[in-house]
PDB file of C-alpha atoms in Angstrom:
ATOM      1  CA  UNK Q   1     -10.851   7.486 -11.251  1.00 62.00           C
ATOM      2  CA  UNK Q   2      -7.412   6.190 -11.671  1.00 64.00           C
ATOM      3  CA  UNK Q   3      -3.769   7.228 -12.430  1.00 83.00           C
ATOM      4  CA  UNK Q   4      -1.673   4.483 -14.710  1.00 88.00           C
ATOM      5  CA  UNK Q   5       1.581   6.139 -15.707  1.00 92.00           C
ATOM      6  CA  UNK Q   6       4.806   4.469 -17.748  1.00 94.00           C
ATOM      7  CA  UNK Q   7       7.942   6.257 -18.177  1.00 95.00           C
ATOM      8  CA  UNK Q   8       9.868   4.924 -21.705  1.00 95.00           C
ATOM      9  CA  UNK Q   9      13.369   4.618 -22.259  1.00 94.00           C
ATOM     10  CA  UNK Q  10      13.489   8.366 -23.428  1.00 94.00           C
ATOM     11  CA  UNK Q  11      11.848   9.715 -19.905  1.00 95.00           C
ATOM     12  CA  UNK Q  12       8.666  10.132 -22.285  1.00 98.00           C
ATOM     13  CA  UNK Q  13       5.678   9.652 -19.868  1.00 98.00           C
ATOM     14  CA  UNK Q  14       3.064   7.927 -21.282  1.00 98.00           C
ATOM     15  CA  UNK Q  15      -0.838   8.274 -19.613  1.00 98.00           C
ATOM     16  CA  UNK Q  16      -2.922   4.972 -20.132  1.00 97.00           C
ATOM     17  CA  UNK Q  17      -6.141   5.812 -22.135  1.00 97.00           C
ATOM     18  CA  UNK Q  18      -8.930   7.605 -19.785  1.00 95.00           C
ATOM     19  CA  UNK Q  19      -7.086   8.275 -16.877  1.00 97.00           C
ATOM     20  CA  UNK Q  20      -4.997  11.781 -15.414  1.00 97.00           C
ATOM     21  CA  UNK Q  21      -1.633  12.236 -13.220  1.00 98.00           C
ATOM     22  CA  UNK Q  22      -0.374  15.375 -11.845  1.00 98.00           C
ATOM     23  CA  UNK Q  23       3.768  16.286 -11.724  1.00 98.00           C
ATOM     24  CA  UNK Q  24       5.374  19.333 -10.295  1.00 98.00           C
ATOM     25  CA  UNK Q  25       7.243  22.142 -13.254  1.00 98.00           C
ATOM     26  CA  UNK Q  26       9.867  24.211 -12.657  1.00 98.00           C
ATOM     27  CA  UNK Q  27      10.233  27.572 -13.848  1.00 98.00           C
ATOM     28  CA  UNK Q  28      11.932  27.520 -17.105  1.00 98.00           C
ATOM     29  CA  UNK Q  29      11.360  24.253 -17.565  1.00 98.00           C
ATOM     30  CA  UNK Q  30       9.986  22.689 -20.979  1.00 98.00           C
ATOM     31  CA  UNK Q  31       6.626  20.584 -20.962  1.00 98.00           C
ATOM     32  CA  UNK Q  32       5.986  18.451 -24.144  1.00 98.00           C
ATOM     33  CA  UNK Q  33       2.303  16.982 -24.169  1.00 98.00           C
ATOM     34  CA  UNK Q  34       2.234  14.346 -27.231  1.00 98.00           C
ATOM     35  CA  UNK Q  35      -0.087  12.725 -28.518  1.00 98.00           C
ATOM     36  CA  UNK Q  36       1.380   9.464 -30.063  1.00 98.00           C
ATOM     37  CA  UNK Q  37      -1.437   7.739 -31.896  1.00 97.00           C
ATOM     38  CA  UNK Q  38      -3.198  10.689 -33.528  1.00 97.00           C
ATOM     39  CA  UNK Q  39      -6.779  12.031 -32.650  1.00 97.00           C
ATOM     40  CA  UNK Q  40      -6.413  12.104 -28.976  1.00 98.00           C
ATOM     41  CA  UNK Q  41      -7.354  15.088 -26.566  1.00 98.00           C
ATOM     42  CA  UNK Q  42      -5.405  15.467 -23.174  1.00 98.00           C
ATOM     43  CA  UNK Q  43      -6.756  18.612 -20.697  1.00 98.00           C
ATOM     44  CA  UNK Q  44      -4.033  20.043 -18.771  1.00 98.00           C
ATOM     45  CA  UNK Q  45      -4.760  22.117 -15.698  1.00 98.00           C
ATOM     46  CA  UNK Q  46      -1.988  24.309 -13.918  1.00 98.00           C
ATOM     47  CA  UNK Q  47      -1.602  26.319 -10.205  1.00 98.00           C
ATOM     48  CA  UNK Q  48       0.747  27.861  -8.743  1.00 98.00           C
ATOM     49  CA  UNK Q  49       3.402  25.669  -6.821  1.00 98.00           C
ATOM     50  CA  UNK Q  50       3.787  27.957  -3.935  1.00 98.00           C
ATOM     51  CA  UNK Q  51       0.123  28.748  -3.734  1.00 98.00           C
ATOM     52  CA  UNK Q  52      -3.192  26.821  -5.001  1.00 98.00           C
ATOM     53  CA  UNK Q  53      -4.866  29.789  -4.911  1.00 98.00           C
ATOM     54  CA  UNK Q  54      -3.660  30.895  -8.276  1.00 98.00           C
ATOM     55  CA  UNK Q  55      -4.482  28.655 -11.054  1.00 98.00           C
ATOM     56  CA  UNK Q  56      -5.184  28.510 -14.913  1.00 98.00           C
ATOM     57  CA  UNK Q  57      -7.828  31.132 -16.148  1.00 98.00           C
ATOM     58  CA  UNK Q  58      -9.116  30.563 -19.601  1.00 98.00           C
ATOM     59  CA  UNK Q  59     -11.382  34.091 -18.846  1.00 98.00           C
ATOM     60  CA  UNK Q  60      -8.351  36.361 -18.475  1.00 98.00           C
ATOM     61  CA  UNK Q  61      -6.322  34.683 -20.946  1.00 98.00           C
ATOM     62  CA  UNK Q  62      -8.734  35.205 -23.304  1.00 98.00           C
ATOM     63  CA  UNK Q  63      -8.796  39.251 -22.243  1.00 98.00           C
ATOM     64  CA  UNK Q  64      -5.771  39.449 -22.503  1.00 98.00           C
ATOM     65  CA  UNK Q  65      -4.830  37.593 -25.754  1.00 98.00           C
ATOM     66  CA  UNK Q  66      -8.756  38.940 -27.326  1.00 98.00           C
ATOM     67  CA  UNK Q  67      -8.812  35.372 -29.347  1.00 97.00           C
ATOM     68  CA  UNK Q  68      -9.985  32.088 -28.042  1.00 97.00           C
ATOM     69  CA  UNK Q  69      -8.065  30.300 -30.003  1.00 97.00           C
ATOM     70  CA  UNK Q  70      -3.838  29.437 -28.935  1.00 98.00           C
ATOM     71  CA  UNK Q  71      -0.709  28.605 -30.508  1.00 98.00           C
ATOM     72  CA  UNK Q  72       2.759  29.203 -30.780  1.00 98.00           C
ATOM     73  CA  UNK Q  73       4.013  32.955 -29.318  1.00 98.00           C
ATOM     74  CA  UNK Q  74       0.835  32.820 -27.090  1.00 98.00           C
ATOM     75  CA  UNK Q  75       0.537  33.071 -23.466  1.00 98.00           C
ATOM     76  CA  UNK Q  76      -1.472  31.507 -20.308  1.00 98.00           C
ATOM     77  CA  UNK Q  77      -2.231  33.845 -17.831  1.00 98.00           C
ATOM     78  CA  UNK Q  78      -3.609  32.962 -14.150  1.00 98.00           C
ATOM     79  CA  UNK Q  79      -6.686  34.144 -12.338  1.00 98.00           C
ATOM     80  CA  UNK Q  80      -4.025  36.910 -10.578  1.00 98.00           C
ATOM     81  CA  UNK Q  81      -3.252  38.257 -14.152  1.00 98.00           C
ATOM     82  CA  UNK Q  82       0.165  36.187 -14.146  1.00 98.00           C
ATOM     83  CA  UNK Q  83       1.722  34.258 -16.900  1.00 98.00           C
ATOM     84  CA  UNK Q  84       1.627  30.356 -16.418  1.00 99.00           C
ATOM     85  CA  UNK Q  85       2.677  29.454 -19.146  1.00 98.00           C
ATOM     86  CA  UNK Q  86       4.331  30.219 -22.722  1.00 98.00           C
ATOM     87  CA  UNK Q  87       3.399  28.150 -25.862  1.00 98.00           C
ATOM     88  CA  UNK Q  88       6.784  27.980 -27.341  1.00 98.00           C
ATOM     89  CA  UNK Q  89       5.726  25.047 -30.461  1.00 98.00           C
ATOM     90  CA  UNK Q  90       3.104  23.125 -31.758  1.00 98.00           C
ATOM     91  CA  UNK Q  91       2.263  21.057 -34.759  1.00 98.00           C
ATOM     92  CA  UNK Q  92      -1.505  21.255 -34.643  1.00 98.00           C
ATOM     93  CA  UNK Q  93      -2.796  24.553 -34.088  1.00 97.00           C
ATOM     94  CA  UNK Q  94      -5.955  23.573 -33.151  1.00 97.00           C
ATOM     95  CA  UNK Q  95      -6.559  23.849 -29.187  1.00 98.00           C
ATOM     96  CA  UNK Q  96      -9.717  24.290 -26.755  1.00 98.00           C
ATOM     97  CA  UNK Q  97     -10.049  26.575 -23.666  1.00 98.00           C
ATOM     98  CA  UNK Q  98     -13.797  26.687 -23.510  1.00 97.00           C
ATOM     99  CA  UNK Q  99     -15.054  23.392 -22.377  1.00 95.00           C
ATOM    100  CA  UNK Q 100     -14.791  22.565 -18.687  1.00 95.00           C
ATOM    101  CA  UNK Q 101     -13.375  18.967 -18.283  1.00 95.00           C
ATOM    102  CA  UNK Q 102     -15.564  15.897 -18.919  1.00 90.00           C
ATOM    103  CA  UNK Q 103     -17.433  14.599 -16.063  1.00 86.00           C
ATOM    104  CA  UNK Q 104     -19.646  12.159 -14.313  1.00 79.00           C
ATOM    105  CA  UNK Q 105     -22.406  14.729 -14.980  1.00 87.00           C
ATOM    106  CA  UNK Q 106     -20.977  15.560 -18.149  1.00 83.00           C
ATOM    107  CA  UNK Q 107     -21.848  12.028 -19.712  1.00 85.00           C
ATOM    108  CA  UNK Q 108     -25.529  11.816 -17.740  1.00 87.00           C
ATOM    109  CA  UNK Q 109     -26.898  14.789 -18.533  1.00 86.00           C
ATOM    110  CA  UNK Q 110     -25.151  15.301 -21.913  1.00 79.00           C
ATOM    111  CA  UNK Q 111     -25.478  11.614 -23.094  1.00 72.00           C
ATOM    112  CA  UNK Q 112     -27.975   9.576 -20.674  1.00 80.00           C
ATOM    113  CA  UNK Q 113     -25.114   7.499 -19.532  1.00 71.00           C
ATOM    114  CA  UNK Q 114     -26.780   5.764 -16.322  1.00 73.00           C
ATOM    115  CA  UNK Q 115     -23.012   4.480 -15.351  1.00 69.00           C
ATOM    116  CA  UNK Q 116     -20.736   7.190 -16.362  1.00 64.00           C
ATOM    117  CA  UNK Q 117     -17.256   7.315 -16.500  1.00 73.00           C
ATOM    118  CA  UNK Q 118     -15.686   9.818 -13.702  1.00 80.00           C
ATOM    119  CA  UNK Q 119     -14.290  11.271 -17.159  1.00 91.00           C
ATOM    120  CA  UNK Q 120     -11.431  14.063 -16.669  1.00 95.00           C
ATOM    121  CA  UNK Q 121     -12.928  15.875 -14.032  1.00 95.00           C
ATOM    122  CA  UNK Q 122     -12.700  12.747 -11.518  1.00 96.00           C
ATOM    123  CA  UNK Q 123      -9.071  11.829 -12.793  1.00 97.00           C
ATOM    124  CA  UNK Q 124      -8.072  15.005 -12.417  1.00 97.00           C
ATOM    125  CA  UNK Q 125      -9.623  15.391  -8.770  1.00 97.00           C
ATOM    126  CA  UNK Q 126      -7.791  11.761  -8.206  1.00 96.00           C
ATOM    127  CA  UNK Q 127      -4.527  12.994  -9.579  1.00 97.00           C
ATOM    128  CA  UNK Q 128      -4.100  16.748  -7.519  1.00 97.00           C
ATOM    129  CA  UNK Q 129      -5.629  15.662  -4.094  1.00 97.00           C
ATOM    130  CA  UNK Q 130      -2.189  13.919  -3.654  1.00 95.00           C
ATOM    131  CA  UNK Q 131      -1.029  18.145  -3.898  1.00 96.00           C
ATOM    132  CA  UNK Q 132      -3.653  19.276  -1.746  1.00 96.00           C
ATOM    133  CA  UNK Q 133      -5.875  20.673  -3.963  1.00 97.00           C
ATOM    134  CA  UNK Q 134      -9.835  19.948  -3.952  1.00 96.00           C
ATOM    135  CA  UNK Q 135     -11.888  19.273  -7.166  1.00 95.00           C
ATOM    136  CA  UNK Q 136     -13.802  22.477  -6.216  1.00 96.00           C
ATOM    137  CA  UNK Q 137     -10.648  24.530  -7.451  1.00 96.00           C
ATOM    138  CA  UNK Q 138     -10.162  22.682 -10.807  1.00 97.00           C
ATOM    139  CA  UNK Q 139     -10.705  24.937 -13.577  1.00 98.00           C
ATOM    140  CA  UNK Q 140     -11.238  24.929 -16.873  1.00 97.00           C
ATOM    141  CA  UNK Q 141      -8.225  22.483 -18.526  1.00 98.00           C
ATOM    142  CA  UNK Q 142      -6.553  24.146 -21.909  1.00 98.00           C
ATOM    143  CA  UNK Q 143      -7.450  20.820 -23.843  1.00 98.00           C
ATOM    144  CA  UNK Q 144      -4.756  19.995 -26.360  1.00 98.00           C
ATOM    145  CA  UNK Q 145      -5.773  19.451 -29.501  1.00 98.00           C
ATOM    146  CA  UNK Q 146      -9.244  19.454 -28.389  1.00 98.00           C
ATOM    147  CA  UNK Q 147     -11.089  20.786 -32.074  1.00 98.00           C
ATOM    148  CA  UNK Q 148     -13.934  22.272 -31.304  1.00 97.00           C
ATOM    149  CA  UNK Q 149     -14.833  25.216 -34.217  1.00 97.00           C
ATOM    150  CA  UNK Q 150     -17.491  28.357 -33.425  1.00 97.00           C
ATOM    151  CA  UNK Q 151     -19.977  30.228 -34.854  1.00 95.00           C
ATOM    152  CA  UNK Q 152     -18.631  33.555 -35.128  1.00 92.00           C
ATOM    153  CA  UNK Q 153     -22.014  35.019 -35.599  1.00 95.00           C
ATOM    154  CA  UNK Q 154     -24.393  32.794 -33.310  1.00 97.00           C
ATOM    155  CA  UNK Q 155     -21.809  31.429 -31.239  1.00 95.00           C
ATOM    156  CA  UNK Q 156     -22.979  28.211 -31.756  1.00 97.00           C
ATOM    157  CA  UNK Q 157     -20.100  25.268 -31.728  1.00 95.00           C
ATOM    158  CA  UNK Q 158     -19.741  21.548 -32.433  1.00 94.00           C
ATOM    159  CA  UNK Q 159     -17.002  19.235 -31.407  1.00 95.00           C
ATOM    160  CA  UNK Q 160     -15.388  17.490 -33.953  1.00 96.00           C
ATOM    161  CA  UNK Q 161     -12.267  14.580 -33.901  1.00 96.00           C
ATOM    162  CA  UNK Q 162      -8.861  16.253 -33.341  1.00 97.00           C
ATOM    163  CA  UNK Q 163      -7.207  16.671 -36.652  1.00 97.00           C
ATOM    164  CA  UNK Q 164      -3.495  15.799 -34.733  1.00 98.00           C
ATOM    165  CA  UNK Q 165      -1.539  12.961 -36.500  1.00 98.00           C
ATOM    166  CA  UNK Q 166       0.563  10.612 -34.464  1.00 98.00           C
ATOM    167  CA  UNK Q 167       3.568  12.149 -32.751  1.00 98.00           C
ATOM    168  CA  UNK Q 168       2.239  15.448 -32.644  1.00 98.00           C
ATOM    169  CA  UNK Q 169       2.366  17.970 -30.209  1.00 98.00           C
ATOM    170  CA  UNK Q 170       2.259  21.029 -28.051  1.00 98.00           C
ATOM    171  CA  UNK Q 171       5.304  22.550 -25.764  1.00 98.00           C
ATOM    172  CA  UNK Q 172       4.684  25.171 -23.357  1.00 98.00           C
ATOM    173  CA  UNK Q 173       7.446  26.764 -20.777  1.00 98.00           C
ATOM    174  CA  UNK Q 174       7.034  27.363 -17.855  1.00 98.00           C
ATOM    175  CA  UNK Q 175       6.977  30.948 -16.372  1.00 98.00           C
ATOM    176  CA  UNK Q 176       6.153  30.298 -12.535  1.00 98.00           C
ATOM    177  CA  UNK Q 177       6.896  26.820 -10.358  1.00 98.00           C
ATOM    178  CA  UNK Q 178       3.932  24.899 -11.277  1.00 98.00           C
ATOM    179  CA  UNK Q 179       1.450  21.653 -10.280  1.00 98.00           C
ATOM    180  CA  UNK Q 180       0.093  20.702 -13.364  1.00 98.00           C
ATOM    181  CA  UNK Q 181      -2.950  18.310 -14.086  1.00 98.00           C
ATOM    182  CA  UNK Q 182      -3.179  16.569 -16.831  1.00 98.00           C
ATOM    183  CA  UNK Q 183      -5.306  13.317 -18.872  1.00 98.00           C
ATOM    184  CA  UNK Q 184      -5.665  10.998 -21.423  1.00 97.00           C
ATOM    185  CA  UNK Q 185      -9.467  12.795 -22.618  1.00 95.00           C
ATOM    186  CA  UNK Q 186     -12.014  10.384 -21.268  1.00 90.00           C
ATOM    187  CA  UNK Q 187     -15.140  11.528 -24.010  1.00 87.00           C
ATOM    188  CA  UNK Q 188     -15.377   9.341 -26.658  1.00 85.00           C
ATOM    189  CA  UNK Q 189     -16.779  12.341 -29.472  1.00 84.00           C
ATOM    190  CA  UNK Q 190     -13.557  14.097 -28.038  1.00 90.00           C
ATOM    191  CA  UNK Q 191     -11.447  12.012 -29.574  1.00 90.00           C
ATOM    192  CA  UNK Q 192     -13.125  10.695 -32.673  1.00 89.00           C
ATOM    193  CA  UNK Q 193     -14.886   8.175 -30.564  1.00 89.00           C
ATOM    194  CA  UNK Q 194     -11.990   5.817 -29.354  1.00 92.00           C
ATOM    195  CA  UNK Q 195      -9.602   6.536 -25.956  1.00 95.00           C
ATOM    196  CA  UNK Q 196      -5.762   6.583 -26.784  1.00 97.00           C
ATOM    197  CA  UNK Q 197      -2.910   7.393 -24.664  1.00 98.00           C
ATOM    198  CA  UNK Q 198      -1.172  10.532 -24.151  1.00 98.00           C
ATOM    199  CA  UNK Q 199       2.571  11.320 -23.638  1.00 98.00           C
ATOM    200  CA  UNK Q 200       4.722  14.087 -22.023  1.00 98.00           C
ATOM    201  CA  UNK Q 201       8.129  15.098 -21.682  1.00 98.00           C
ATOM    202  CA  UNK Q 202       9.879  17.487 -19.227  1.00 98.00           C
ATOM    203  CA  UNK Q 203      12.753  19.208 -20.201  1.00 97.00           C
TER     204      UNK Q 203
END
């Protein structure tokens, strides 16, 4: 589990491959999430600043959107029925809300690993316990750029590499004060089997 963070010249934030941080975003605010090499996956997760009880719901997003699938105009609604957060741009189009985030059990039970990586799960549970909040309340991430197509008929679905080219991205707004969660995907069939960086930018 680790956090390894550098902030460029531009106030771009750049995650080191496999790892998570955690920030704080105001209402109104603009979050960029980038990926700058191409073919790179980052899960964010999001509560609300004033009360960790209230976090990301990909269930009642889904009810109240009736797609799985977000972009641009869409919205992120919280396990309370509140909007998180607004998608306001993207360049992809292709997203994921269905998979929880990768995990120590995640790569042994999946894969056979007999050393697994603590994956997003344990950066994320590195990252937020500086917030106060326990890896039992970590939901499931919305995982940029994550492509992962279904089955409309058997419901069946595969994960394939993210079709994102370097320096794209995904913005979102912010409609409450937030904590948000975020990493640099640690699953290697993810992100077309190599780990990249991620970048954000708050505006």
């Amino acid at each position: 589990m680790s956090e390894e963070t550098n902030t460029l010249e531009d106030g771009t934030v750049q995650l080191a491959p496999r790892t998570g941080s955690s920030f704080y975003l105001k209402k109104g605010q603009r979050l960029t999430i980038i990926d700058p090499q191409g073919t790179q996956v980052s899960d964010i997760v999001t509560f609300n600043a004033s009360d960790i009880g209230e976090w990301l719901s990909n269930g009642r997003s889904f009810d109240y959107a009736n797609k799985i699938y977000f972009s641009t105009g869409d919205k992120l609604y919280s396990n309370r029925s509140n909007v998180m957060l607004r998608i306001v741009e993207d360049t992809v189009g292709t997203h994921d809300f269905l998979f929880t985030p990768c995990s120590k059990e995640t790569f042994r039970i999946k894969f056979g690993d007999e050393d697994p990586h603590p994956g997003c799960f344990g950066n994320l549970a590195f990252a937020l316990a500086k917030c106060g909040i326990s890896e039992d309340r970590i939901p499931s991430p919305f995982n940029c750029f994550m492509n992962v197509p279904v089955d409309g008929k058997t419901g069946t679905f595969e994960v394939l590499p993210p079709t994102t080219k370097p320096g794209d991205h995904i913005d979102f707004v912010a409609e409450m004060d937030l904590i948000v969660g975020i990493t640099a995907c640690s699953a290697g069939r993810s992100n077309g089997g190599s780990f990249k960086p991620i970048q954000y930018r708050i505006e």
